[in-house]
Amino acid sequence: MALAKELIYQTSRSCGKGGQNVNKVASKVEVGFNILLSNLFNPEQKEVLLTKLQSLITNDNLIKVVCEKDRSQLLNKQKAIEKLAHLLEKSLKIKKQRKATNPSKASVEKRLKEKQARAYIKINRGRSFLE
């Protein structure tokens, strides 16, 4: 993982389950990644990441991911790295352009027949033969 070499780690005490362990062990992990200083991405990819992830970027140009679910610092570190990798991968994925299409004649006819049948059921619902 070339990504792991460019990450900045920070640990602190986590809140939540763990009893007295919470007060002693720094299990919360913050992982920071600087897109601008990274050698992993070309300039176009960096530009895409900066625009798509601009709400997550701090004033220091870092993307920060926090994980404190587990009681183990190592597990939290691994999960934070996975979370960051997934975030970067998802941001770089190019979405397919949607092509507008028209419904086929058969599907239009089928929809209208179903609509007519439903209307017929509703018309006959409230009538009684004794009126």
mmCIF file of N, CA and C in Angstrom, residues 5-95:
data_model
loop_
_atom_site.group_PDB
_atom_site.id
_atom_site.type_symbol
_atom_site.label_atom_id
_atom_site.label_comp_id
_atom_site.label_asym_id
_atom_site.label_seq_id
_atom_site.Cartn_x
_atom_site.Cartn_y
_atom_site.Cartn_z
ATOM 1 N N LYS A 5 2.168 5.157 3.231
ATOM 2 C CA LYS A 5 3.401 5.921 3.427
ATOM 3 C C LYS A 5 3.138 7.421 3.514
ATOM 4 N N GLU A 6 2.049 7.878 2.906
ATOM 5 C CA GLU A 6 1.769 9.313 2.844
ATOM 6 C C GLU A 6 0.752 9.772 3.893
ATOM 7 N N LEU A 7 0.381 8.887 4.802
ATOM 8 C CA LEU A 7 -0.639 9.228 5.789
ATOM 9 C C LEU A 7 -0.017 9.824 7.045
ATOM 10 N N ILE A 8 -0.803 10.661 7.703
ATOM 11 C CA ILE A 8 -0.407 11.269 8.972
ATOM 12 C C ILE A 8 -1.357 10.720 10.034
ATOM 13 N N TYR A 9 -0.786 10.117 11.075
ATOM 14 C CA TYR A 9 -1.594 9.481 12.113
ATOM 15 C C TYR A 9 -1.592 10.329 13.378
ATOM 16 N N GLN A 10 -2.749 10.317 14.053
ATOM 17 C CA GLN A 10 -2.859 10.985 15.338
ATOM 18 C C GLN A 10 -3.786 10.135 16.202
ATOM 19 N N THR A 11 -3.377 9.850 17.421
ATOM 20 C CA THR A 11 -4.199 9.032 18.312
ATOM 21 C C THR A 11 -4.629 9.857 19.515
ATOM 22 N N SER A 12 -5.768 9.476 20.080
ATOM 23 C CA SER A 12 -6.260 10.133 21.286
ATOM 24 C C SER A 12 -7.170 9.161 22.017
ATOM 25 N N ARG A 13 -7.602 9.563 23.195
ATOM 26 C CA ARG A 13 -8.485 8.701 23.972
ATOM 27 C C ARG A 13 -9.863 8.687 23.337
ATOM 28 N N SER A 14 -10.406 7.514 23.271
ATOM 29 C CA SER A 14 -11.707 7.321 22.645
ATOM 30 C C SER A 14 -12.803 7.351 23.696
ATOM 31 N N CYS A 15 -14.004 7.717 23.291
ATOM 32 C CA CYS A 15 -15.148 7.625 24.190
ATOM 33 C C CYS A 15 -15.858 6.312 23.904
ATOM 34 N N GLY A 16 -16.772 5.953 24.765
ATOM 35 C CA GLY A 16 -17.554 4.752 24.510
ATOM 36 C C GLY A 16 -17.173 3.592 25.392
ATOM 37 N N LYS A 17 -17.498 2.377 24.925
ATOM 38 C CA LYS A 17 -17.332 1.182 25.745
ATOM 39 C C LYS A 17 -15.855 0.900 26.021
ATOM 40 N N GLY A 18 -15.618 0.190 27.081
ATOM 41 C CA GLY A 18 -14.255 -0.178 27.427
ATOM 42 C C GLY A 18 -13.958 -0.023 28.896
ATOM 43 N N GLY A 19 -14.888 0.536 29.666
ATOM 44 C CA GLY A 19 -14.674 0.680 31.104
ATOM 45 C C GLY A 19 -13.489 1.570 31.405
ATOM 46 N N GLN A 20 -12.644 1.134 32.320
ATOM 47 C CA GLN A 20 -11.484 1.926 32.701
ATOM 48 C C GLN A 20 -10.429 1.947 31.600
ATOM 49 N N ASN A 21 -10.534 0.997 30.662
ATOM 50 C CA ASN A 21 -9.607 0.945 29.533
ATOM 51 C C ASN A 21 -9.658 2.249 28.725
ATOM 52 N N VAL A 22 -10.843 2.853 28.662
ATOM 53 C CA VAL A 22 -11.036 4.095 27.906
ATOM 54 C C VAL A 22 -10.159 5.200 28.476
ATOM 55 N N ASN A 23 -9.999 5.228 29.789
ATOM 56 C CA ASN A 23 -9.245 6.290 30.446
ATOM 57 C C ASN A 23 -7.732 6.111 30.323
ATOM 58 N N LYS A 24 -7.294 4.923 29.930
ATOM 59 C CA LYS A 24 -5.859 4.629 29.911
ATOM 60 C C LYS A 24 -5.275 4.577 28.503
ATOM 61 N N VAL A 25 -6.038 4.074 27.546
ATOM 62 C CA VAL A 25 -5.491 3.750 26.229
ATOM 63 C C VAL A 25 -5.987 4.727 25.170
ATOM 64 N N ALA A 26 -5.074 5.171 24.316
ATOM 65 C CA ALA A 26 -5.430 6.056 23.204
ATOM 66 C C ALA A 26 -5.794 5.185 22.011
ATOM 67 N N SER A 27 -7.072 4.808 21.900
ATOM 68 C CA SER A 27 -7.488 3.896 20.834
ATOM 69 C C SER A 27 -8.138 4.602 19.646
ATOM 70 N N LYS A 28 -8.509 5.859 19.822
ATOM 71 C CA LYS A 28 -9.101 6.626 18.720
ATOM 72 C C LYS A 28 -7.999 7.021 17.741
ATOM 73 N N VAL A 29 -8.243 6.806 16.439
ATOM 74 C CA VAL A 29 -7.223 7.102 15.429
ATOM 75 C C VAL A 29 -7.780 8.092 14.408
ATOM 76 N N GLU A 30 -7.009 9.146 14.167
ATOM 77 C CA GLU A 30 -7.313 10.106 13.102
ATOM 78 C C GLU A 30 -6.247 9.940 12.034
ATOM 79 N N VAL A 31 -6.685 9.738 10.805
ATOM 80 C CA VAL A 31 -5.753 9.590 9.691
ATOM 81 C C VAL A 31 -5.921 10.798 8.786
ATOM 82 N N GLY A 32 -4.800 11.474 8.511
ATOM 83 C CA GLY A 32 -4.817 12.638 7.625
ATOM 84 C C GLY A 32 -4.083 12.327 6.331
ATOM 85 N N PHE A 33 -4.571 12.900 5.243
ATOM 86 C CA PHE A 33 -3.953 12.684 3.939
ATOM 87 C C PHE A 33 -3.967 13.995 3.172
ATOM 88 N N ASN A 34 -2.800 14.418 2.699
ATOM 89 C CA ASN A 34 -2.683 15.655 1.940
ATOM 90 C C ASN A 34 -2.668 15.330 0.443
ATOM 91 N N ILE A 35 -3.714 15.727 -0.244
ATOM 92 C CA ILE A 35 -3.843 15.435 -1.672
ATOM 93 C C ILE A 35 -2.793 16.199 -2.482
ATOM 94 N N LEU A 36 -2.572 17.458 -2.125
ATOM 95 C CA LEU A 36 -1.652 18.305 -2.899
ATOM 96 C C LEU A 36 -0.213 17.802 -2.864
ATOM 97 N N LEU A 37 0.210 17.219 -1.745
ATOM 98 C CA LEU A 37 1.590 16.750 -1.609
ATOM 99 C C LEU A 37 1.765 15.287 -2.021
ATOM 100 N N SER A 38 0.694 14.642 -2.396
ATOM 101 C CA SER A 38 0.737 13.220 -2.715
ATOM 102 C C SER A 38 1.401 12.952 -4.063
ATOM 103 N N ASN A 39 2.152 11.854 -4.127
ATOM 104 C CA ASN A 39 2.774 11.409 -5.370
ATOM 105 C C ASN A 39 1.967 10.308 -6.050
ATOM 106 N N LEU A 40 0.862 9.913 -5.437
ATOM 107 C CA LEU A 40 0.051 8.813 -5.969
ATOM 108 C C LEU A 40 -0.822 9.228 -7.151
ATOM 109 N N PHE A 41 -1.199 10.497 -7.193
ATOM 110 C CA PHE A 41 -2.170 10.940 -8.180
ATOM 111 C C PHE A 41 -1.550 11.962 -9.131
ATOM 112 N N ASN A 42 -2.023 11.943 -10.383
ATOM 113 C CA ASN A 42 -1.579 12.952 -11.343
ATOM 114 C C ASN A 42 -2.381 14.242 -11.120
ATOM 115 N N PRO A 43 -1.992 15.349 -11.731
ATOM 116 C CA PRO A 43 -2.674 16.633 -11.486
ATOM 117 C C PRO A 43 -4.186 16.609 -11.762
ATOM 118 N N GLU A 44 -4.608 15.880 -12.796
ATOM 119 C CA GLU A 44 -6.043 15.819 -13.107
ATOM 120 C C GLU A 44 -6.809 15.102 -11.991
ATOM 121 N N GLN A 45 -6.240 14.001 -11.501
ATOM 122 C CA GLN A 45 -6.880 13.260 -10.417
ATOM 123 C C GLN A 45 -6.921 14.100 -9.143
ATOM 124 N N LYS A 46 -5.861 14.825 -8.873
ATOM 125 C CA LYS A 46 -5.833 15.693 -7.692
ATOM 126 C C LYS A 46 -6.932 16.749 -7.776
ATOM 127 N N GLU A 47 -7.112 17.295 -8.973
ATOM 128 C CA GLU A 47 -8.146 18.318 -9.167
ATOM 129 C C GLU A 47 -9.545 17.741 -8.926
ATOM 130 N N VAL A 48 -9.767 16.519 -9.431
ATOM 131 C CA VAL A 48 -11.059 15.843 -9.228
ATOM 132 C C VAL A 48 -11.294 15.604 -7.742
ATOM 133 N N LEU A 49 -10.275 15.094 -7.053
ATOM 134 C CA LEU A 49 -10.399 14.827 -5.617
ATOM 135 C C LEU A 49 -10.666 16.102 -4.831
ATOM 136 N N LEU A 50 -9.956 17.176 -5.181
ATOM 137 C CA LEU A 50 -10.138 18.436 -4.462
ATOM 138 C C LEU A 50 -11.546 18.998 -4.637
ATOM 139 N N THR A 51 -12.116 18.834 -5.830
ATOM 140 C CA THR A 51 -13.465 19.359 -6.050
ATOM 141 C C THR A 51 -14.525 18.481 -5.392
ATOM 142 N N LYS A 52 -14.371 17.156 -5.528
ATOM 143 C CA LYS A 52 -15.389 16.252 -4.980
ATOM 144 C C LYS A 52 -15.350 16.161 -3.456
ATOM 145 N N LEU A 53 -14.172 16.311 -2.873
ATOM 146 C CA LEU A 53 -14.030 16.154 -1.424
ATOM 147 C C LEU A 53 -13.791 17.485 -0.710
ATOM 148 N N GLN A 54 -14.159 18.596 -1.335
ATOM 149 C CA GLN A 54 -13.847 19.892 -0.757
ATOM 150 C C GLN A 54 -14.509 20.115 0.600
ATOM 151 N N SER A 55 -15.640 19.471 0.860
ATOM 152 C CA SER A 55 -16.306 19.643 2.152
ATOM 153 C C SER A 55 -15.570 18.905 3.268
ATOM 154 N N LEU A 56 -14.721 17.946 2.922
ATOM 155 C CA LEU A 56 -13.987 17.172 3.921
ATOM 156 C C LEU A 56 -12.566 17.674 4.145
ATOM 157 N N ILE A 57 -12.109 18.612 3.332
ATOM 158 C CA ILE A 57 -10.734 19.088 3.409
ATOM 159 C C ILE A 57 -10.630 20.209 4.445
ATOM 160 N N THR A 58 -9.626 20.098 5.324
ATOM 161 C CA THR A 58 -9.409 21.097 6.368
ATOM 162 C C THR A 58 -8.602 22.273 5.809
ATOM 163 N N ASN A 59 -8.344 23.257 6.654
ATOM 164 C CA ASN A 59 -7.545 24.427 6.240
ATOM 165 C C ASN A 59 -6.105 24.050 5.916
ATOM 166 N N ASP A 60 -5.640 22.928 6.469
ATOM 167 C CA ASP A 60 -4.267 22.457 6.228
ATOM 168 C C ASP A 60 -4.180 21.594 4.975
ATOM 169 N N ASN A 61 -5.240 21.570 4.166
ATOM 170 C CA ASN A 61 -5.331 20.744 2.956
ATOM 171 C C ASN A 61 -5.273 19.246 3.269
ATOM 172 N N LEU A 62 -5.785 18.852 4.409
ATOM 173 C CA LEU A 62 -5.809 17.445 4.803
ATOM 174 C C LEU A 62 -7.228 16.908 4.750
ATOM 175 N N ILE A 63 -7.338 15.670 4.310
ATOM 176 C CA ILE A 63 -8.591 14.943 4.458
ATOM 177 C C ILE A 63 -8.423 14.112 5.713
ATOM 178 N N LYS A 64 -9.311 14.281 6.676
ATOM 179 C CA LYS A 64 -9.191 13.543 7.932
ATOM 180 C C LYS A 64 -10.304 12.517 8.038
ATOM 181 N N VAL A 65 -9.900 11.306 8.432
ATOM 182 C CA VAL A 65 -10.840 10.219 8.671
ATOM 183 C C VAL A 65 -10.615 9.746 10.098
ATOM 184 N N VAL A 66 -11.696 9.611 10.853
ATOM 185 C CA VAL A 66 -11.604 9.222 12.257
ATOM 186 C C VAL A 66 -12.275 7.872 12.453
ATOM 187 N N CYS A 67 -11.638 7.016 13.265
ATOM 188 C CA CYS A 67 -12.244 5.734 13.612
ATOM 189 C C CYS A 67 -11.996 5.467 15.088
ATOM 190 N N GLU A 68 -13.073 5.161 15.818
ATOM 191 C CA GLU A 68 -12.948 4.858 17.241
ATOM 192 C C GLU A 68 -13.909 3.747 17.656
ATOM 193 N N LYS A 69 -14.289 2.898 16.698
ATOM 194 C CA LYS A 69 -15.277 1.862 16.983
ATOM 195 C C LYS A 69 -14.734 0.753 17.876
ATOM 196 N N ASP A 70 -13.491 0.341 17.627
ATOM 197 C CA ASP A 70 -12.935 -0.788 18.362
ATOM 198 C C ASP A 70 -12.130 -0.307 19.564
ATOM 199 N N ARG A 71 -11.848 -1.247 20.466
ATOM 200 C CA ARG A 71 -11.038 -0.937 21.635
ATOM 201 C C ARG A 71 -9.550 -1.002 21.310
ATOM 202 N N SER A 72 -9.228 -1.550 20.145
ATOM 203 C CA SER A 72 -7.836 -1.701 19.743
ATOM 204 C C SER A 72 -7.423 -0.567 18.807
ATOM 205 N N GLN A 73 -6.292 0.051 19.108
ATOM 206 C CA GLN A 73 -5.779 1.130 18.262
ATOM 207 C C GLN A 73 -5.411 0.610 16.871
ATOM 208 N N LEU A 74 -4.849 -0.586 16.820
ATOM 209 C CA LEU A 74 -4.439 -1.176 15.548
ATOM 210 C C LEU A 74 -5.637 -1.415 14.630
ATOM 211 N N LEU A 75 -6.724 -1.974 15.194
ATOM 212 C CA LEU A 75 -7.932 -2.204 14.392
ATOM 213 C C LEU A 75 -8.524 -0.887 13.898
ATOM 214 N N ASN A 76 -8.551 0.104 14.767
ATOM 215 C CA ASN A 76 -9.070 1.414 14.372
ATOM 216 C C ASN A 76 -8.212 2.036 13.278
ATOM 217 N N LYS A 77 -6.907 1.837 13.363
ATOM 218 C CA LYS A 77 -5.997 2.364 12.349
ATOM 219 C C LYS A 77 -6.265 1.710 10.999
ATOM 220 N N GLN A 78 -6.429 0.378 11.006
ATOM 221 C CA GLN A 78 -6.706 -0.352 9.760
ATOM 222 C C GLN A 78 -8.036 0.082 9.157
ATOM 223 N N LYS A 79 -9.047 0.215 10.004
ATOM 224 C CA LYS A 79 -10.367 0.619 9.505
ATOM 225 C C LYS A 79 -10.349 2.039 8.955
ATOM 226 N N ALA A 80 -9.604 2.928 9.589
ATOM 227 C CA ALA A 80 -9.515 4.311 9.113
ATOM 228 C C ALA A 80 -8.817 4.363 7.753
ATOM 229 N N ILE A 81 -7.767 3.552 7.575
ATOM 230 C CA ILE A 81 -7.059 3.508 6.289
ATOM 231 C C ILE A 81 -7.989 2.964 5.200
ATOM 232 N N GLU A 82 -8.732 1.906 5.523
ATOM 233 C CA GLU A 82 -9.686 1.338 4.560
ATOM 234 C C GLU A 82 -10.754 2.359 4.187
ATOM 235 N N LYS A 83 -11.235 3.079 5.186
ATOM 236 C CA LYS A 83 -12.267 4.094 4.975
ATOM 237 C C LYS A 83 -11.763 5.190 4.034
ATOM 238 N N LEU A 84 -10.526 5.638 4.271
ATOM 239 C CA LEU A 84 -9.927 6.676 3.432
ATOM 240 C C LEU A 84 -9.699 6.176 2.014
ATOM 241 N N ALA A 85 -9.193 4.942 1.885
ATOM 242 C CA ALA A 85 -8.946 4.367 0.557
ATOM 243 C C ALA A 85 -10.256 4.245 -0.223
ATOM 244 N N HIS A 86 -11.311 3.803 0.465
ATOM 245 C CA HIS A 86 -12.627 3.672 -0.184
ATOM 246 C C HIS A 86 -13.147 5.044 -0.620
ATOM 247 N N LEU A 87 -12.954 6.040 0.226
ATOM 248 C CA LEU A 87 -13.392 7.404 -0.086
ATOM 249 C C LEU A 87 -12.682 7.951 -1.323
ATOM 250 N N LEU A 88 -11.363 7.749 -1.394
ATOM 251 C CA LEU A 88 -10.588 8.229 -2.544
ATOM 252 C C LEU A 88 -10.968 7.471 -3.812
ATOM 253 N N GLU A 89 -11.136 6.151 -3.682
ATOM 254 C CA GLU A 89 -11.495 5.317 -4.838
ATOM 255 C C GLU A 89 -12.868 5.713 -5.384
ATOM 256 N N LYS A 90 -13.815 5.916 -4.471
ATOM 257 C CA LYS A 90 -15.172 6.291 -4.865
ATOM 258 C C LYS A 90 -15.187 7.658 -5.548
ATOM 259 N N SER A 91 -14.348 8.571 -5.070
ATOM 260 C CA SER A 91 -14.300 9.918 -5.648
ATOM 261 C C SER A 91 -13.685 9.930 -7.040
ATOM 262 N N LEU A 92 -12.770 9.013 -7.294
ATOM 263 C CA LEU A 92 -12.100 8.975 -8.601
ATOM 264 C C LEU A 92 -12.871 8.188 -9.650
ATOM 265 N N LYS A 93 -13.884 7.432 -9.229
ATOM 266 C CA LYS A 93 -14.657 6.639 -10.171
ATOM 267 C C LYS A 93 -15.482 7.557 -11.066
ATOM 268 N N ILE A 94 -15.398 7.327 -12.356
ATOM 269 C CA ILE A 94 -16.117 8.154 -13.323
ATOM 270 C C ILE A 94 -17.500 7.548 -13.557
ATOM 271 N N LYS A 95 -18.521 8.379 -13.375
ATOM 272 C CA LYS A 95 -19.886 7.903 -13.564
ATOM 273 C C LYS A 95 -20.210 7.841 -15.054
#
